[in-house]
Amino acid sequence: MIYKILVTGSDGQLGYELKRLLSDNKNFELFFTNHKTLDITDEQAIRDFYNKYKPNFVINAAAYTAVDKAETEKEIALKVNVNGVRNLAKYSIDYNTIMIHISTDYVFDGNKSSPYIETDTPNPLGYYGYTKFMGENEMSKINPRGVIIRTSWLYSNHGNNFVKTIIKKSLDENQKLQVVYDQIGTPTYARDLAMCIYQMIQCFDFNNLEFFHFADEGVASWYDFAHAIIRIKNIDKCIYPIETDQINQLTMRPKYSVMNKSKIKSALNISIPHWYDSLKEMLGLFM
């Protein structure tokens, strides 16, 4: 059987890795779109696409992800992260399309001291997290067959991300490198998440809408993450640990957003690499 798969947000980190991974499978007819070729906030455009191509799967990797800018660009964040999800979910119901939607650890407030499970109550601290939570709610209300996957601290060789920022700053002799040590979570290589989704498409029984958590294994602060980057790259640079209160951020981040991955590991019978090992793999490819 040939599966028709729509991947929105294909210019982003996850979309790029999905394109690289899925394109080798001859049983997939793939549609990779960005905001210019398919605007998920345009209901008519979504209706027309579903009517024309009738996809079996939609992987929604499109999102407004600028955490601080969301505080001043609320309308844009809401349109993409809420209205866009509603449009995809609505027509996924109409065309019996399985929907895989990507969400975030930032739906949580960080007040736990143990890893978050899927049934923990979200309480986002900022507008970005709020819109992602509302997007989850929209999909849950419409209730298409599919999954919502929360992930965290995504990075890859493609696009702009924390890893590339740290490398750039560490090579600037005039740049003092300060990184917060009091925000704890888990870095996630976008390629690992893409592989998880690929395995899910092939083997998971999509009967009901379910929540899953996926991140790489292990725990780190942003300081730990930055230190690992320059250590692996053999860059001679001192990193200064600072508290979140010492930097100018428009919105709060969760202090602790580690997520429990037991459910997805059991459902797919997969093992997940440690974040440090995946970072070494990514940096081995980084030019």
PDB file of N, CA and C in Angstrom, residues 19-106:
ATOM      1  N   LYS A  19      12.203  14.780   5.910  1.00  0.00           N
ATOM      2  CA  LYS A  19      12.405  14.714   4.458  1.00  0.00           C
ATOM      3  C   LYS A  19      13.574  13.786   4.129  1.00  0.00           C
ATOM      4  N   ARG A  20      14.655  13.931   4.850  1.00  0.00           N
ATOM      5  CA  ARG A  20      15.832  13.088   4.620  1.00  0.00           C
ATOM      6  C   ARG A  20      15.522  11.615   4.873  1.00  0.00           C
ATOM      7  N   LEU A  21      14.720  11.343   5.897  1.00  0.00           N
ATOM      8  CA  LEU A  21      14.462   9.970   6.320  1.00  0.00           C
ATOM      9  C   LEU A  21      13.364   9.290   5.500  1.00  0.00           C
ATOM     10  N   LEU A  22      12.255   9.991   5.292  1.00  0.00           N
ATOM     11  CA  LEU A  22      11.101   9.370   4.649  1.00  0.00           C
ATOM     12  C   LEU A  22      11.275   9.200   3.144  1.00  0.00           C
ATOM     13  N   SER A  23      12.110  10.018   2.544  1.00  0.00           N
ATOM     14  CA  SER A  23      12.219  10.032   1.084  1.00  0.00           C
ATOM     15  C   SER A  23      12.758   8.732   0.504  1.00  0.00           C
ATOM     16  N   ASP A  24      13.416   7.918   1.311  1.00  0.00           N
ATOM     17  CA  ASP A  24      13.967   6.655   0.822  1.00  0.00           C
ATOM     18  C   ASP A  24      12.925   5.552   0.735  1.00  0.00           C
ATOM     19  N   ASN A  25      11.754   5.763   1.340  1.00  0.00           N
ATOM     20  CA  ASN A  25      10.735   4.713   1.375  1.00  0.00           C
ATOM     21  C   ASN A  25       9.834   4.814   0.138  1.00  0.00           C
ATOM     22  N   LYS A  26       9.889   3.785  -0.689  1.00  0.00           N
ATOM     23  CA  LYS A  26       9.127   3.787  -1.944  1.00  0.00           C
ATOM     24  C   LYS A  26       7.628   3.595  -1.727  1.00  0.00           C
ATOM     25  N   ASN A  27       7.231   3.246  -0.496  1.00  0.00           N
ATOM     26  CA  ASN A  27       5.810   3.070  -0.193  1.00  0.00           C
ATOM     27  C   ASN A  27       5.143   4.364   0.256  1.00  0.00           C
ATOM     28  N   PHE A  28       5.898   5.460   0.260  1.00  0.00           N
ATOM     29  CA  PHE A  28       5.371   6.754   0.678  1.00  0.00           C
ATOM     30  C   PHE A  28       5.271   7.705  -0.516  1.00  0.00           C
ATOM     31  N   GLU A  29       4.121   8.334  -0.655  1.00  0.00           N
ATOM     32  CA  GLU A  29       3.984   9.474  -1.561  1.00  0.00           C
ATOM     33  C   GLU A  29       3.984  10.715  -0.683  1.00  0.00           C
ATOM     34  N   LEU A  30       5.013  11.533  -0.824  1.00  0.00           N
ATOM     35  CA  LEU A  30       5.300  12.568   0.166  1.00  0.00           C
ATOM     36  C   LEU A  30       4.988  13.965  -0.354  1.00  0.00           C
ATOM     37  N   PHE A  31       4.453  14.776   0.554  1.00  0.00           N
ATOM     38  CA  PHE A  31       4.155  16.181   0.267  1.00  0.00           C
ATOM     39  C   PHE A  31       4.802  17.022   1.367  1.00  0.00           C
ATOM     40  N   PHE A  32       5.900  17.679   1.026  1.00  0.00           N
ATOM     41  CA  PHE A  32       6.599  18.520   1.993  1.00  0.00           C
ATOM     42  C   PHE A  32       6.240  19.979   1.725  1.00  0.00           C
ATOM     43  N   THR A  33       5.659  20.628   2.713  1.00  0.00           N
ATOM     44  CA  THR A  33       5.190  21.998   2.513  1.00  0.00           C
ATOM     45  C   THR A  33       5.775  22.938   3.562  1.00  0.00           C
ATOM     46  N   ASN A  34       5.831  24.217   3.210  1.00  0.00           N
ATOM     47  CA  ASN A  34       6.182  25.256   4.176  1.00  0.00           C
ATOM     48  C   ASN A  34       5.068  26.294   4.185  1.00  0.00           C
ATOM     49  N   HIS A  35       5.278  27.382   4.911  1.00  0.00           N
ATOM     50  CA  HIS A  35       4.188  28.354   5.059  1.00  0.00           C
ATOM     51  C   HIS A  35       3.844  29.052   3.746  1.00  0.00           C
ATOM     52  N   LYS A  36       4.770  29.013   2.786  1.00  0.00           N
ATOM     53  CA  LYS A  36       4.495  29.633   1.491  1.00  0.00           C
ATOM     54  C   LYS A  36       3.705  28.700   0.577  1.00  0.00           C
ATOM     55  N   THR A  37       3.995  27.404   0.637  1.00  0.00           N
ATOM     56  CA  THR A  37       3.328  26.460  -0.263  1.00  0.00           C
ATOM     57  C   THR A  37       2.032  25.907   0.316  1.00  0.00           C
ATOM     58  N   LEU A  38       1.893  25.923   1.649  1.00  0.00           N
ATOM     59  CA  LEU A  38       0.638  25.530   2.291  1.00  0.00           C
ATOM     60  C   LEU A  38       0.553  26.211   3.651  1.00  0.00           C
ATOM     61  N   ASP A  39      -0.239  27.255   3.718  1.00  0.00           N
ATOM     62  CA  ASP A  39      -0.424  28.015   4.954  1.00  0.00           C
ATOM     63  C   ASP A  39      -1.469  27.307   5.813  1.00  0.00           C
ATOM     64  N   ILE A  40      -1.033  26.703   6.921  1.00  0.00           N
ATOM     65  CA  ILE A  40      -1.974  25.924   7.736  1.00  0.00           C
ATOM     66  C   ILE A  40      -3.012  26.805   8.417  1.00  0.00           C
ATOM     67  N   THR A  41      -2.776  28.117   8.463  1.00  0.00           N
ATOM     68  CA  THR A  41      -3.771  29.016   9.062  1.00  0.00           C
ATOM     69  C   THR A  41      -4.888  29.371   8.076  1.00  0.00           C
ATOM     70  N   ASP A  42      -4.733  28.979   6.831  1.00  0.00           N
ATOM     71  CA  ASP A  42      -5.719  29.258   5.779  1.00  0.00           C
ATOM     72  C   ASP A  42      -6.616  28.032   5.618  1.00  0.00           C
ATOM     73  N   GLU A  43      -7.811  28.093   6.196  1.00  0.00           N
ATOM     74  CA  GLU A  43      -8.693  26.920   6.185  1.00  0.00           C
ATOM     75  C   GLU A  43      -9.045  26.478   4.771  1.00  0.00           C
ATOM     76  N   GLN A  44      -9.266  27.424   3.892  1.00  0.00           N
ATOM     77  CA  GLN A  44      -9.611  27.064   2.509  1.00  0.00           C
ATOM     78  C   GLN A  44      -8.470  26.302   1.839  1.00  0.00           C
ATOM     79  N   ALA A  45      -7.236  26.738   2.097  1.00  0.00           N
ATOM     80  CA  ALA A  45      -6.075  26.063   1.511  1.00  0.00           C
ATOM     81  C   ALA A  45      -5.955  24.632   2.031  1.00  0.00           C
ATOM     82  N   ILE A  46      -6.217  24.449   3.323  1.00  0.00           N
ATOM     83  CA  ILE A  46      -6.161  23.106   3.906  1.00  0.00           C
ATOM     84  C   ILE A  46      -7.281  22.237   3.326  1.00  0.00           C
ATOM     85  N   ARG A  47      -8.468  22.791   3.235  1.00  0.00           N
ATOM     86  CA  ARG A  47      -9.595  22.044   2.656  1.00  0.00           C
ATOM     87  C   ARG A  47      -9.272  21.605   1.228  1.00  0.00           C
ATOM     88  N   ASP A  48      -8.731  22.515   0.437  1.00  0.00           N
ATOM     89  CA  ASP A  48      -8.420  22.203  -0.957  1.00  0.00           C
ATOM     90  C   ASP A  48      -7.342  21.124  -1.061  1.00  0.00           C
ATOM     91  N   PHE A  49      -6.339  21.211  -0.182  1.00  0.00           N
ATOM     92  CA  PHE A  49      -5.262  20.219  -0.226  1.00  0.00           C
ATOM     93  C   PHE A  49      -5.799  18.830   0.113  1.00  0.00           C
ATOM     94  N   TYR A  50      -6.557  18.732   1.195  1.00  0.00           N
ATOM     95  CA  TYR A  50      -7.111  17.438   1.599  1.00  0.00           C
ATOM     96  C   TYR A  50      -8.036  16.878   0.519  1.00  0.00           C
ATOM     97  N   ASN A  51      -8.823  17.744  -0.080  1.00  0.00           N
ATOM     98  CA  ASN A  51      -9.759  17.299  -1.106  1.00  0.00           C
ATOM     99  C   ASN A  51      -9.026  16.778  -2.344  1.00  0.00           C
ATOM    100  N   LYS A  52      -7.921  17.419  -2.678  1.00  0.00           N
ATOM    101  CA  LYS A  52      -7.172  17.035  -3.879  1.00  0.00           C
ATOM    102  C   LYS A  52      -6.324  15.786  -3.662  1.00  0.00           C
ATOM    103  N   TYR A  53      -5.619  15.720  -2.513  1.00  0.00           N
ATOM    104  CA  TYR A  53      -4.631  14.653  -2.326  1.00  0.00           C
ATOM    105  C   TYR A  53      -5.077  13.548  -1.365  1.00  0.00           C
ATOM    106  N   LYS A  54      -6.015  13.854  -0.478  1.00  0.00           N
ATOM    107  CA  LYS A  54      -6.539  12.869   0.486  1.00  0.00           C
ATOM    108  C   LYS A  54      -5.407  12.119   1.195  1.00  0.00           C
ATOM    109  N   PRO A  55      -4.609  12.831   1.985  1.00  0.00           N
ATOM    110  CA  PRO A  55      -3.464  12.191   2.648  1.00  0.00           C
ATOM    111  C   PRO A  55      -3.891  11.160   3.685  1.00  0.00           C
ATOM    112  N   ASN A  56      -3.074  10.104   3.814  1.00  0.00           N
ATOM    113  CA  ASN A  56      -3.295   9.106   4.863  1.00  0.00           C
ATOM    114  C   ASN A  56      -2.763   9.595   6.205  1.00  0.00           C
ATOM    115  N   PHE A  57      -1.668  10.373   6.145  1.00  0.00           N
ATOM    116  CA  PHE A  57      -1.045  10.923   7.351  1.00  0.00           C
ATOM    117  C   PHE A  57      -0.751  12.405   7.137  1.00  0.00           C
ATOM    118  N   VAL A  58      -0.853  13.169   8.215  1.00  0.00           N
ATOM    119  CA  VAL A  58      -0.286  14.512   8.239  1.00  0.00           C
ATOM    120  C   VAL A  58       0.605  14.597   9.468  1.00  0.00           C
ATOM    121  N   ILE A  59       1.836  15.021   9.251  1.00  0.00           N
ATOM    122  CA  ILE A  59       2.772  15.267  10.349  1.00  0.00           C
ATOM    123  C   ILE A  59       2.910  16.777  10.464  1.00  0.00           C
ATOM    124  N   ASN A  60       2.360  17.335  11.532  1.00  0.00           N
ATOM    125  CA  ASN A  60       2.371  18.791  11.673  1.00  0.00           C
ATOM    126  C   ASN A  60       3.618  19.241  12.424  1.00  0.00           C
ATOM    127  N   ALA A  61       4.640  19.566  11.642  1.00  0.00           N
ATOM    128  CA  ALA A  61       5.875  20.102  12.210  1.00  0.00           C
ATOM    129  C   ALA A  61       5.931  21.618  12.081  1.00  0.00           C
ATOM    130  N   ALA A  62       4.845  22.218  11.610  1.00  0.00           N
ATOM    131  CA  ALA A  62       4.775  23.678  11.506  1.00  0.00           C
ATOM    132  C   ALA A  62       4.419  24.266  12.865  1.00  0.00           C
ATOM    133  N   ALA A  63       5.136  25.304  13.257  1.00  0.00           N
ATOM    134  CA  ALA A  63       4.849  25.941  14.544  1.00  0.00           C
ATOM    135  C   ALA A  63       5.509  27.309  14.605  1.00  0.00           C
ATOM    136  N   TYR A  64       4.928  28.168  15.424  1.00  0.00           N
ATOM    137  CA  TYR A  64       5.583  29.423  15.811  1.00  0.00           C
ATOM    138  C   TYR A  64       6.354  29.100  17.085  1.00  0.00           C
ATOM    139  N   THR A  65       7.695  29.195  17.045  1.00  0.00           N
ATOM    140  CA  THR A  65       8.512  28.697  18.156  1.00  0.00           C
ATOM    141  C   THR A  65       9.363  29.761  18.844  1.00  0.00           C
ATOM    142  N   ALA A  66       9.200  31.025  18.471  1.00  0.00           N
ATOM    143  CA  ALA A  66       9.997  32.088  19.094  1.00  0.00           C
ATOM    144  C   ALA A  66       9.410  32.414  20.466  1.00  0.00           C
ATOM    145  N   VAL A  67      10.011  31.842  21.501  1.00  0.00           N
ATOM    146  CA  VAL A  67       9.427  31.886  22.848  1.00  0.00           C
ATOM    147  C   VAL A  67       9.238  33.315  23.343  1.00  0.00           C
ATOM    148  N   ASP A  68      10.255  34.150  23.213  1.00  0.00           N
ATOM    149  CA  ASP A  68      10.144  35.529  23.686  1.00  0.00           C
ATOM    150  C   ASP A  68       9.307  36.400  22.747  1.00  0.00           C
ATOM    151  N   LYS A  69       9.518  36.263  21.451  1.00  0.00           N
ATOM    152  CA  LYS A  69       8.777  37.087  20.483  1.00  0.00           C
ATOM    153  C   LYS A  69       7.279  36.823  20.532  1.00  0.00           C
ATOM    154  N   ALA A  70       6.906  35.626  20.987  1.00  0.00           N
ATOM    155  CA  ALA A  70       5.476  35.311  21.090  1.00  0.00           C
ATOM    156  C   ALA A  70       4.752  36.277  22.021  1.00  0.00           C
ATOM    157  N   GLU A  71       5.475  36.856  22.972  1.00  0.00           N
ATOM    158  CA  GLU A  71       4.863  37.798  23.912  1.00  0.00           C
ATOM    159  C   GLU A  71       4.441  39.090  23.221  1.00  0.00           C
ATOM    160  N   THR A  72       5.085  39.417  22.113  1.00  0.00           N
ATOM    161  CA  THR A  72       4.759  40.646  21.387  1.00  0.00           C
ATOM    162  C   THR A  72       4.143  40.368  20.018  1.00  0.00           C
ATOM    163  N   GLU A  73       4.126  39.104  19.611  1.00  0.00           N
ATOM    164  CA  GLU A  73       3.508  38.707  18.343  1.00  0.00           C
ATOM    165  C   GLU A  73       2.425  37.664  18.606  1.00  0.00           C
ATOM    166  N   LYS A  74       1.564  38.005  19.537  1.00  0.00           N
ATOM    167  CA  LYS A  74       0.579  37.036  20.015  1.00  0.00           C
ATOM    168  C   LYS A  74      -0.373  36.571  18.920  1.00  0.00           C
ATOM    169  N   GLU A  75      -0.772  37.479  18.065  1.00  0.00           N
ATOM    170  CA  GLU A  75      -1.735  37.111  17.020  1.00  0.00           C
ATOM    171  C   GLU A  75      -1.142  36.076  16.067  1.00  0.00           C
ATOM    172  N   ILE A  76       0.119  36.266  15.694  1.00  0.00           N
ATOM    173  CA  ILE A  76       0.772  35.324  14.780  1.00  0.00           C
ATOM    174  C   ILE A  76       0.940  33.968  15.450  1.00  0.00           C
ATOM    175  N   ALA A  77       1.419  33.974  16.707  1.00  0.00           N
ATOM    176  CA  ALA A  77       1.614  32.722  17.440  1.00  0.00           C
ATOM    177  C   ALA A  77       0.303  31.962  17.578  1.00  0.00           C
ATOM    178  N   LEU A  78      -0.772  32.692  17.873  1.00  0.00           N
ATOM    179  CA  LEU A  78      -2.083  32.059  18.037  1.00  0.00           C
ATOM    180  C   LEU A  78      -2.576  31.462  16.718  1.00  0.00           C
ATOM    181  N   LYS A  79      -2.414  32.193  15.634  1.00  0.00           N
ATOM    182  CA  LYS A  79      -2.880  31.703  14.334  1.00  0.00           C
ATOM    183  C   LYS A  79      -2.195  30.394  13.959  1.00  0.00           C
ATOM    184  N   VAL A  80      -0.881  30.342  14.120  1.00  0.00           N
ATOM    185  CA  VAL A  80      -0.135  29.150  13.700  1.00  0.00           C
ATOM    186  C   VAL A  80      -0.339  27.994  14.668  1.00  0.00           C
ATOM    187  N   ASN A  81      -0.160  28.259  15.961  1.00  0.00           N
ATOM    188  CA  ASN A  81      -0.136  27.178  16.950  1.00  0.00           C
ATOM    189  C   ASN A  81      -1.511  26.698  17.395  1.00  0.00           C
ATOM    190  N   VAL A  82      -2.536  27.487  17.137  1.00  0.00           N
ATOM    191  CA  VAL A  82      -3.896  27.087  17.539  1.00  0.00           C
ATOM    192  C   VAL A  82      -4.792  26.921  16.310  1.00  0.00           C
ATOM    193  N   ASN A  83      -4.978  28.005  15.562  1.00  0.00           N
ATOM    194  CA  ASN A  83      -5.866  27.933  14.399  1.00  0.00           C
ATOM    195  C   ASN A  83      -5.370  26.932  13.364  1.00  0.00           C
ATOM    196  N   GLY A  84      -4.057  26.906  13.151  1.00  0.00           N
ATOM    197  CA  GLY A  84      -3.496  25.968  12.187  1.00  0.00           C
ATOM    198  C   GLY A  84      -3.738  24.526  12.577  1.00  0.00           C
ATOM    199  N   VAL A  85      -3.571  24.241  13.862  1.00  0.00           N
ATOM    200  CA  VAL A  85      -3.819  22.880  14.361  1.00  0.00           C
ATOM    201  C   VAL A  85      -5.296  22.524  14.204  1.00  0.00           C
ATOM    202  N   ARG A  86      -6.162  23.485  14.509  1.00  0.00           N
ATOM    203  CA  ARG A  86      -7.607  23.250  14.362  1.00  0.00           C
ATOM    204  C   ARG A  86      -7.959  22.896  12.914  1.00  0.00           C
ATOM    205  N   ASN A  87      -7.398  23.632  11.968  1.00  0.00           N
ATOM    206  CA  ASN A  87      -7.691  23.364  10.560  1.00  0.00           C
ATOM    207  C   ASN A  87      -7.261  21.959  10.153  1.00  0.00           C
ATOM    208  N   LEU A  88      -6.057  21.580  10.540  1.00  0.00           N
ATOM    209  CA  LEU A  88      -5.554  20.253  10.173  1.00  0.00           C
ATOM    210  C   LEU A  88      -6.376  19.154  10.831  1.00  0.00           C
ATOM    211  N   ALA A  89      -6.712  19.344  12.104  1.00  0.00           N
ATOM    212  CA  ALA A  89      -7.495  18.330  12.820  1.00  0.00           C
ATOM    213  C   ALA A  89      -8.889  18.188  12.218  1.00  0.00           C
ATOM    214  N   LYS A  90      -9.490  19.314  11.866  1.00  0.00           N
ATOM    215  CA  LYS A  90     -10.852  19.298  11.308  1.00  0.00           C
ATOM    216  C   LYS A  90     -10.919  18.481  10.020  1.00  0.00           C
ATOM    217  N   TYR A  91      -9.979  18.716   9.122  1.00  0.00           N
ATOM    218  CA  TYR A  91     -10.030  18.005   7.844  1.00  0.00           C
ATOM    219  C   TYR A  91      -9.418  16.614   7.935  1.00  0.00           C
ATOM    220  N   SER A  92      -8.627  16.375   8.974  1.00  0.00           N
ATOM    221  CA  SER A  92      -8.174  15.005   9.230  1.00  0.00           C
ATOM    222  C   SER A  92      -9.353  14.123   9.617  1.00  0.00           C
ATOM    223  N   ILE A  93     -10.289  14.686  10.366  1.00  0.00           N
ATOM    224  CA  ILE A  93     -11.532  13.964  10.683  1.00  0.00           C
ATOM    225  C   ILE A  93     -12.323  13.686   9.401  1.00  0.00           C
ATOM    226  N   ASP A  94     -12.490  14.704   8.590  1.00  0.00           N
ATOM    227  CA  ASP A  94     -13.320  14.585   7.392  1.00  0.00           C
ATOM    228  C   ASP A  94     -12.772  13.567   6.396  1.00  0.00           C
ATOM    229  N   TYR A  95     -11.444  13.468   6.324  1.00  0.00           N
ATOM    230  CA  TYR A  95     -10.827  12.591   5.326  1.00  0.00           C
ATOM    231  C   TYR A  95     -10.171  11.355   5.947  1.00  0.00           C
ATOM    232  N   ASN A  96     -10.457  11.110   7.234  1.00  0.00           N
ATOM    233  CA  ASN A  96      -9.912   9.945   7.939  1.00  0.00           C
ATOM    234  C   ASN A  96      -8.384   9.900   7.861  1.00  0.00           C
ATOM    235  N   THR A  97      -7.788  11.070   7.982  1.00  0.00           N
ATOM    236  CA  THR A  97      -6.334  11.206   7.957  1.00  0.00           C
ATOM    237  C   THR A  97      -5.784  11.064   9.374  1.00  0.00           C
ATOM    238  N   ILE A  98      -4.724  10.293   9.527  1.00  0.00           N
ATOM    239  CA  ILE A  98      -4.060  10.160  10.826  1.00  0.00           C
ATOM    240  C   ILE A  98      -3.158  11.376  11.029  1.00  0.00           C
ATOM    241  N   MET A  99      -3.326  12.048  12.155  1.00  0.00           N
ATOM    242  CA  MET A  99      -2.600  13.295  12.417  1.00  0.00           C
ATOM    243  C   MET A  99      -1.569  13.104  13.520  1.00  0.00           C
ATOM    244  N   ILE A 100      -0.321  13.442  13.208  1.00  0.00           N
ATOM    245  CA  ILE A 100       0.773  13.421  14.183  1.00  0.00           C
ATOM    246  C   ILE A 100       1.185  14.872  14.413  1.00  0.00           C
ATOM    247  N   HIS A 101       0.920  15.362  15.605  1.00  0.00           N
ATOM    248  CA  HIS A 101       1.148  16.778  15.922  1.00  0.00           C
ATOM    249  C   HIS A 101       2.274  16.896  16.942  1.00  0.00           C
ATOM    250  N   ILE A 102       3.164  17.860  16.718  1.00  0.00           N
ATOM    251  CA  ILE A 102       4.318  18.050  17.598  1.00  0.00           C
ATOM    252  C   ILE A 102       4.057  19.204  18.559  1.00  0.00           C
ATOM    253  N   SER A 103       4.204  18.913  19.852  1.00  0.00           N
ATOM    254  CA  SER A 103       4.041  19.939  20.878  1.00  0.00           C
ATOM    255  C   SER A 103       5.336  20.053  21.687  1.00  0.00           C
ATOM    256  N   THR A 104       5.267  20.593  22.874  1.00  0.00           N
ATOM    257  CA  THR A 104       6.470  21.030  23.580  1.00  0.00           C
ATOM    258  C   THR A 104       6.404  20.794  25.078  1.00  0.00           C
ATOM    259  N   ASP A 105       7.582  20.689  25.678  1.00  0.00           N
ATOM    260  CA  ASP A 105       7.683  20.610  27.138  1.00  0.00           C
ATOM    261  C   ASP A 105       7.279  21.925  27.797  1.00  0.00           C
ATOM    262  N   TYR A 106       7.227  23.012  27.017  1.00  0.00           N
ATOM    263  CA  TYR A 106       6.896  24.320  27.591  1.00  0.00           C
ATOM    264  C   TYR A 106       5.416  24.480  27.916  1.00  0.00           C
TER     265      TYR A 106
END
